[in-house]
Coordinates of C-alpha atoms and ligand atoms in Angstrom, one line a residue:
M1192 CA 24.2 -34.1 -39.3
K1193 CA 21.7 -34.6 -42.1
K1194 CA 22.9 -38.1 -42.6
L1195 CA 22.6 -38.8 -38.9
L1196 CA 19.0 -37.6 -38.9
C1197 CA 18.3 -39.8 -41.8
A1198 CA 19.7 -42.8 -40.0
L1199 CA 17.7 -41.9 -36.9
L1200 CA 14.5 -41.6 -39.0
T1201 CA 15.2 -44.9 -40.7
A1202 CA 15.7 -46.6 -37.3
A1203 CA 12.4 -45.1 -36.1
L1204 CA 10.5 -46.2 -39.1
C1205 CA 11.9 -49.8 -38.8
T1206 CA 10.7 -49.8 -35.2
L1207 CA 7.2 -48.7 -36.2
S1208 CA 6.8 -51.2 -39.0
F1209 CA 8.1 -54.1 -36.9
G1210 CA 7.0 -53.5 -33.4
G1211 CA 4.2 -51.0 -33.2
F1212 CA 5.2 -49.0 -30.1
A1213 CA 8.3 -51.0 -29.3
L1214 CA 11.6 -49.1 -29.1
A1215 CA 14.4 -49.7 -31.7
A1216 CA 16.8 -52.4 -30.7
E1217 CA 19.4 -50.6 -28.6
A1218 CA 23.1 -51.2 -28.0
D1219 CA 25.5 -50.1 -25.4
V1220 CA 28.6 -50.8 -27.3
G1221 CA 29.0 -50.8 -31.1
I1222 CA 31.9 -52.6 -32.7
V1223 CA 32.9 -51.9 -36.3
L1224 CA 35.4 -54.2 -38.0
P1225 CA 37.0 -53.6 -41.4
T1226 CA 36.1 -56.6 -43.6
K1227 CA 34.9 -60.2 -43.5
D1228 CA 37.2 -61.0 -46.5
E1229 CA 40.3 -61.4 -44.4
P1230 CA 40.4 -64.2 -41.9
R1231 CA 42.2 -62.0 -39.4
W1232 CA 39.0 -60.0 -38.7
L1233 CA 36.9 -63.2 -38.4
Q1234 CA 39.2 -64.2 -35.6
D1235 CA 38.4 -60.9 -33.9
Q1236 CA 34.7 -61.3 -34.5
A1237 CA 34.7 -64.8 -32.9
R1238 CA 36.7 -63.6 -29.9
F1239 CA 34.3 -60.6 -29.4
E1240 CA 31.4 -63.0 -29.5
S1241 CA 32.7 -65.0 -26.6
V1242 CA 33.5 -61.9 -24.6
I1243 CA 30.0 -60.5 -25.4
A1244 CA 28.4 -63.7 -24.2
D1245 CA 29.9 -63.0 -20.7
T1246 CA 28.6 -59.4 -20.4
D1247 CA 25.3 -57.9 -19.4
Y1248 CA 25.7 -55.0 -21.8
S1249 CA 24.3 -55.2 -25.3
V1250 CA 26.8 -55.2 -28.1
E1251 CA 26.4 -55.1 -31.8
V1252 CA 29.2 -55.9 -34.3
L1253 CA 29.1 -54.6 -37.9
F1254 CA 31.6 -55.1 -40.8
S1255 CA 32.5 -52.4 -43.3
Q1256 CA 33.6 -54.6 -46.2
G1257 CA 36.6 -52.5 -47.0
S1258 CA 34.6 -49.3 -47.6
S1259 CA 34.9 -46.0 -45.7
A1260 CA 31.3 -45.2 -46.8
A1261 CA 29.9 -48.4 -45.4
E1262 CA 32.0 -47.8 -42.3
R1263 CA 30.3 -44.4 -41.9
T1264 CA 26.8 -45.9 -42.4
N1265 CA 27.7 -48.5 -39.7
V1266 CA 28.6 -45.9 -37.2
E1267 CA 25.5 -43.9 -38.0
T1268 CA 23.4 -47.0 -37.5
L1269 CA 25.1 -47.6 -34.1
I1270 CA 24.6 -44.0 -33.1
A1271 CA 20.9 -44.3 -33.8
K1272 CA 20.9 -47.4 -31.5
G1273 CA 22.1 -45.2 -28.7
I1274 CA 25.6 -46.7 -28.2
K1275 CA 27.8 -45.1 -25.5
I1276 CA 31.0 -46.6 -26.7
L1277 CA 32.3 -47.1 -30.2
I1278 CA 35.1 -49.7 -30.8
I1279 CA 36.3 -49.2 -34.3
C1280 CA 38.9 -50.8 -36.5
A1281 CA 39.1 -48.4 -39.4
H1282 CA 39.3 -49.3 -43.1
D1283 CA 41.2 -46.1 -43.8
A1284 CA 43.0 -44.3 -40.9
G1285 CA 42.5 -40.8 -42.3
A1286 CA 39.0 -41.2 -43.8
A1287 CA 37.6 -42.6 -40.5
G1288 CA 38.4 -39.3 -38.8
L1289 CA 35.2 -37.5 -39.8
T1290 CA 33.2 -40.6 -39.0
V1291 CA 34.4 -40.8 -35.4
E1292 CA 34.0 -37.0 -35.1
T1293 CA 30.3 -37.6 -35.8
A1294 CA 30.2 -40.1 -32.9
K1295 CA 32.0 -37.8 -30.6
E1296 CA 29.5 -35.0 -31.3
E1297 CA 26.9 -37.4 -29.9
G1298 CA 28.8 -37.9 -26.7
I1299 CA 30.1 -41.3 -27.6
Q1300 CA 33.6 -42.4 -26.4
V1301 CA 35.7 -43.8 -29.2
I1302 CA 38.2 -46.6 -28.9
S1303 CA 40.4 -47.3 -31.9
Y1304 CA 40.8 -51.0 -32.2
D1305 CA 44.1 -52.5 -33.7
R1306 CA 44.4 -49.7 -36.3
L1307 CA 44.9 -46.2 -35.0
I1308 CA 42.6 -43.5 -36.6
T1309 CA 44.8 -40.5 -37.5
G1310 CA 44.5 -36.8 -37.9
T1311 CA 41.6 -36.3 -35.5
E1312 CA 41.1 -35.4 -31.8
A1313 CA 38.0 -37.7 -31.7
V1314 CA 39.8 -40.8 -30.5
D1315 CA 39.8 -41.4 -26.7
Y1316 CA 41.7 -44.7 -26.4
Y1317 CA 43.6 -47.2 -28.5
V1318 CA 43.7 -50.9 -27.9
T1319 CA 46.5 -52.6 -29.9
F1320 CA 49.2 -55.1 -30.3
D1321 CA 52.8 -53.9 -30.2
S1322 CA 53.0 -53.3 -33.9
I1323 CA 56.6 -52.1 -34.0
A1324 CA 57.5 -55.4 -32.2
V1325 CA 55.6 -57.2 -35.0
G1326 CA 57.8 -55.7 -37.6
E1327 CA 61.0 -56.2 -35.5
A1328 CA 60.1 -59.8 -35.1
M1329 CA 59.9 -60.2 -38.9
G1330 CA 63.1 -58.4 -39.5
Q1331 CA 64.9 -60.4 -36.8
Y1332 CA 63.7 -63.6 -38.2
L1333 CA 65.1 -62.8 -41.6
L1334 CA 68.4 -61.6 -40.1
D1335 CA 68.7 -64.7 -37.9
N1336 CA 68.6 -66.9 -41.0
A1337 CA 71.0 -64.9 -43.1
Q1338 CA 74.7 -65.7 -43.6
G1339 CA 77.5 -63.8 -45.1
T1340 CA 76.8 -60.9 -47.4
G1341 CA 74.8 -60.1 -50.5
N1342 CA 71.6 -61.9 -49.5
S1343 CA 68.7 -61.0 -51.7
L1344 CA 66.0 -59.1 -49.8
Y1345 CA 62.5 -58.5 -51.1
L1346 CA 60.3 -56.0 -49.2
Y1347 CA 56.5 -55.9 -49.1
A1348 CA 54.2 -53.7 -47.0
G1349 CA 50.6 -53.3 -46.0
A1350 CA 48.1 -50.7 -47.2
A1351 CA 49.3 -47.0 -47.0
T1352 CA 45.9 -46.1 -45.7
D1353 CA 46.6 -48.2 -42.6
N1354 CA 48.8 -46.6 -39.9
N1355 CA 49.9 -50.2 -38.9
A1356 CA 51.6 -50.6 -42.3
F1357 CA 54.0 -47.8 -41.2
L1358 CA 54.6 -49.3 -37.8
F1359 CA 55.2 -52.8 -39.2
F1360 CA 57.6 -51.4 -41.7
E1361 CA 59.3 -49.2 -39.2
G1362 CA 59.9 -52.2 -36.9
A1363 CA 61.3 -54.3 -39.7
W1364 CA 63.5 -51.4 -40.9
N1365 CA 64.9 -51.0 -37.3
I1366 CA 66.4 -54.4 -37.6
L1367 CA 67.1 -54.7 -41.3
Q1368 CA 68.5 -51.2 -42.1
P1369 CA 71.9 -51.7 -40.4
K1370 CA 72.2 -55.0 -42.1
I1371 CA 71.4 -53.5 -45.5
A1372 CA 73.8 -50.7 -44.9
D1373 CA 76.6 -53.2 -44.1
G1374 CA 75.9 -55.4 -47.1
T1375 CA 74.4 -58.4 -45.4
F1376 CA 71.3 -57.8 -47.5
I1377 CA 70.7 -56.3 -50.9
I1378 CA 67.2 -54.9 -51.6
R1379 CA 66.1 -56.3 -54.9
N1380 CA 62.7 -54.7 -55.4
S1381 CA 62.6 -51.1 -54.1
S1382 CA 64.7 -48.2 -55.5
E1383 CA 63.2 -45.9 -52.8
A1384 CA 64.3 -48.2 -49.9
T1385 CA 67.7 -48.7 -51.6
A1386 CA 68.2 -44.9 -51.8
L1387 CA 67.6 -44.7 -48.1
K1388 CA 69.6 -47.7 -47.1
D1389 CA 72.1 -45.7 -44.9
Q1390 CA 69.4 -44.0 -42.9
Y1391 CA 68.1 -45.7 -39.7
A1392 CA 65.3 -43.3 -38.7
L1393 CA 63.0 -42.5 -41.6
T1394 CA 60.5 -39.7 -41.7
R1395 CA 56.9 -40.5 -42.3
D1396 CA 57.2 -39.2 -45.9
Q1397 CA 60.2 -41.4 -46.5
Q1398 CA 58.4 -44.4 -45.2
A1399 CA 55.4 -43.4 -47.4
A1400 CA 57.7 -43.3 -50.5
I1401 CA 59.0 -46.8 -49.8
I1402 CA 55.5 -48.2 -48.9
G1403 CA 54.1 -46.6 -52.0
Q1404 CA 56.5 -48.8 -54.0
I1405 CA 56.2 -52.1 -52.1
T1406 CA 52.6 -52.0 -50.9
T1407 CA 50.3 -55.0 -51.2
D1408 CA 47.2 -52.9 -50.2
W1409 CA 46.6 -55.9 -47.9
D1410 CA 45.3 -57.6 -51.0
F1411 CA 46.3 -61.1 -52.0
N1412 CA 46.0 -60.4 -55.7
V1413 CA 48.1 -57.2 -55.5
A1414 CA 50.7 -59.1 -53.5
K1415 CA 50.8 -61.9 -56.1
S1416 CA 51.2 -59.7 -59.1
K1417 CA 53.7 -57.4 -57.4
A1418 CA 55.8 -60.5 -56.5
E1419 CA 55.5 -61.8 -60.0
S1420 CA 56.6 -58.5 -61.6
N1421 CA 59.5 -58.2 -59.1
L1422 CA 60.8 -61.6 -59.9
T1423 CA 60.4 -61.0 -63.7
A1424 CA 62.3 -57.7 -63.4
V1425 CA 65.5 -59.2 -61.7
A1426 CA 68.3 -61.3 -63.1
A1427 CA 68.5 -65.0 -62.0
S1428 CA 71.6 -64.1 -60.0
E1429 CA 69.4 -61.8 -57.8
K1430 CA 67.2 -64.7 -56.8
G1431 CA 68.8 -67.9 -55.5
L1432 CA 68.1 -68.0 -51.8
C1433 CA 65.7 -65.1 -51.0
Y1434 CA 64.7 -63.3 -47.9
V1435 CA 61.1 -62.0 -48.1
L1436 CA 59.5 -59.5 -45.8
A1437 CA 55.8 -60.2 -46.2
P1438 CA 53.5 -58.0 -44.1
N1439 CA 50.8 -60.4 -43.1
D1440 CA 49.7 -64.0 -43.6
G1441 CA 47.3 -63.5 -46.5
T1442 CA 49.9 -61.7 -48.6
A1443 CA 52.6 -64.0 -47.3
R1444 CA 50.8 -67.0 -48.8
S1445 CA 50.4 -65.3 -52.2
I1446 CA 54.0 -64.1 -52.3
A1447 CA 55.3 -67.5 -51.1
D1448 CA 53.4 -69.3 -53.8
V1449 CA 55.0 -67.0 -56.4
F1450 CA 58.5 -67.5 -55.0
A1451 CA 58.0 -71.2 -54.8
S1452 CA 57.1 -71.4 -58.5
D1453 CA 60.1 -69.5 -59.8
A1454 CA 62.7 -71.8 -61.2
D1455 CA 65.5 -69.4 -60.3
V1456 CA 64.5 -69.2 -56.6
N1457 CA 66.1 -72.2 -54.9
G1458 CA 64.9 -71.4 -51.4
F1459 CA 63.3 -68.5 -49.4
Y1460 CA 62.4 -67.3 -46.0
V1461 CA 59.1 -65.5 -45.8
T1462 CA 57.5 -63.7 -42.8
G1463 CA 53.8 -63.2 -41.9
Q1464 CA 51.5 -62.3 -39.1
D1465 CA 48.1 -63.1 -37.7
A1466 CA 48.5 -66.9 -37.3
E1467 CA 45.6 -67.4 -39.8
I1468 CA 44.6 -71.1 -40.0
A1469 CA 45.8 -71.3 -43.6
S1470 CA 49.2 -69.9 -42.8
V1471 CA 49.6 -72.0 -39.7
Q1472 CA 49.1 -75.0 -42.1
Y1473 CA 51.7 -73.3 -44.4
V1474 CA 54.1 -73.1 -41.5
I1475 CA 53.6 -76.7 -40.6
D1476 CA 54.1 -77.7 -44.2
G1477 CA 57.3 -75.5 -44.5
K1478 CA 55.7 -73.2 -47.1
Q1479 CA 55.7 -70.1 -44.9
S1480 CA 58.7 -69.7 -42.5
M1481 CA 57.0 -67.9 -39.6
T1482 CA 54.0 -66.0 -38.5
V1483 CA 53.6 -63.4 -35.7
F1484 CA 50.8 -64.6 -33.4
K1485 CA 48.6 -61.8 -32.2
D1486 CA 46.2 -63.3 -29.6
T1487 CA 42.9 -61.7 -30.5
R1488 CA 41.4 -63.1 -27.3
S1489 CA 43.4 -60.5 -25.4
L1490 CA 42.6 -57.7 -27.7
A1491 CA 38.9 -58.3 -27.7
Q1492 CA 38.8 -58.7 -24.0
D1493 CA 40.9 -55.5 -23.4
A1494 CA 38.6 -53.5 -25.7
M1495 CA 35.4 -54.7 -24.0
D1496 CA 36.9 -54.2 -20.5
M1497 CA 37.8 -50.7 -21.5
A1498 CA 34.3 -50.0 -22.8
I1499 CA 32.7 -51.3 -19.6
T1500 CA 35.0 -49.3 -17.4
I1501 CA 34.0 -46.2 -19.2
I1502 CA 30.3 -47.0 -19.1
E1503 CA 30.6 -47.6 -15.4
G1504 CA 32.2 -44.2 -14.9
G1505 CA 35.8 -45.4 -14.4
V1506 CA 39.1 -44.5 -16.2
P1507 CA 40.5 -47.4 -18.2
E1508 CA 44.1 -48.5 -17.6
T1509 CA 46.6 -47.7 -20.3
D1510 CA 50.3 -48.5 -20.6
T1511 CA 51.5 -46.3 -23.4
A1512 CA 50.4 -43.7 -25.9
Y1513 CA 50.5 -43.4 -29.7
D1514 CA 50.8 -40.3 -31.8
N1515 CA 47.9 -40.1 -34.3
T1516 CA 49.5 -37.0 -36.0
L1517 CA 47.3 -34.6 -33.9
I1518 CA 47.2 -36.0 -30.4
E1519 CA 48.8 -38.6 -28.2
V1520 CA 46.2 -41.3 -27.8
P1521 CA 46.4 -43.3 -24.5
A1522 CA 46.8 -47.0 -25.4
K1523 CA 46.7 -50.5 -24.0
Q1524 CA 49.2 -52.7 -25.8
T1525 CA 49.4 -56.5 -26.0
P1526 CA 52.7 -58.3 -26.8
V1527 CA 53.1 -60.7 -29.7
V1528 CA 54.6 -64.2 -30.1
V1529 CA 56.8 -65.5 -33.0
V1530 CA 55.5 -68.8 -34.3
T1531 CA 57.6 -71.2 -36.4
K1532 CA 57.4 -74.9 -37.1
E1533 CA 59.3 -75.5 -33.8
N1534 CA 56.8 -73.9 -31.4
V1535 CA 53.5 -73.9 -33.4
K1536 CA 51.9 -76.6 -31.2
E1537 CA 52.9 -74.9 -27.9
A1538 CA 51.9 -71.4 -29.0
L1539 CA 48.7 -72.1 -30.8
I1540 CA 47.3 -75.5 -29.7
D1541 CA 48.5 -75.9 -26.1
S1542 CA 47.3 -72.3 -25.5
G1543 CA 43.8 -73.3 -26.6
Y1544 CA 43.7 -70.8 -29.5
Y1545 CA 43.1 -73.5 -32.1
S1546 CA 42.5 -77.2 -31.9
A1547 CA 44.8 -79.8 -33.3
S1548 CA 42.0 -81.1 -35.5
Q1549 CA 42.1 -77.9 -37.6
F1550 CA 45.5 -79.0 -39.0
T1551 CA 47.1 -81.9 -40.7
D1552 CA 50.6 -83.2 -40.1
L1553 CA 51.0 -81.5 -36.8
D1554 CA 53.2 -83.6 -34.6
Ligands
BGC3003 C1 46.3 -55.7 -38.9 C2 46.9 -57.0 -39.4 C3 46.1 -57.4 -40.6 C4 46.1 -56.3 -41.6 C5 45.3 -56.6 -42.9 C6 46.4 -54.7 -40.0 O1 46.0 -53.4 -39.5 O2 47.0 -55.3 -37.7 O3 46.7 -58.0 -38.4 O4 46.7 -58.5 -41.2 O5 45.7 -55.1 -41.1 O6 44.0 -56.7 -42.5

């Protein structure tokens, strides 16, 4: 509360010094995104900007630069601007709980965007892609390209502070676990996952134990050094043709570069998600095998439609619900599309998501 008063006071002082008697700039909807350092969130920003251009409501977008403290300050700034709806993609699912509770106390409705905020009742709605389907698509891709038994599997995951990292892993495990149990794949880089290889449904704690070992923290450098140490730790016979579950495009490019430069790796399949421009080029060039396209146009539109429905007194449409460890949060879910070299043009260029001029060697 003290911090909130401070933010309000600061906003009032700014108003006085700039505009005499003018009111502080107000916003109806506040949007908080996790970081500008990952192209994924710049896609969302761009899509929000075009949705915002079409609405009469005032909207402000702020970035938290991978910091829960900055995220809290952003939310306080937006509260001071009188927002009615907060759309927030949290940096850390647990830490964001207290922040959204502050917003809730001010009568603001909270929409979790892409990443579910956990352990709090202060989340009204969730707008998301089907994250289990993302993981399943990755697992299925690897499986579709495997032959015989004993295929070397390397597992990587997102940040343990992101609920999505659990959903992506769960989806991949749904597909891969039976094929690890029957010997199609052999896990080469996780003793925790190997110990659980005969168990299809994992508890959250078991998932956390595996993710703790294979996490990239959503960080390119962590992904790179983890892949390097994994390949250093195994014998040449455990390399050869490799199957690599990489959790998103940024980490996929780092991991792919490491596998590509290892003399004992003579081929690899690597997954990804987000259809980041750099990874789409990697897919075209055959350096990354696939990406899962999550059309941020739909997500931004759904989130804004939901916000406007609430402002105008309606009840937003939802089609599912997600357990945030405390409550079932009503959710609107968007499907995803698998993109490989074969359908890259149709999925990403013909759909108007990107233009052909952003890529080379696209035929
Ligand atoms: C998002 C992914 C993204 C990752 C890292 C996840 O929560 O769903 O699209 O790649 O965070 O930012």
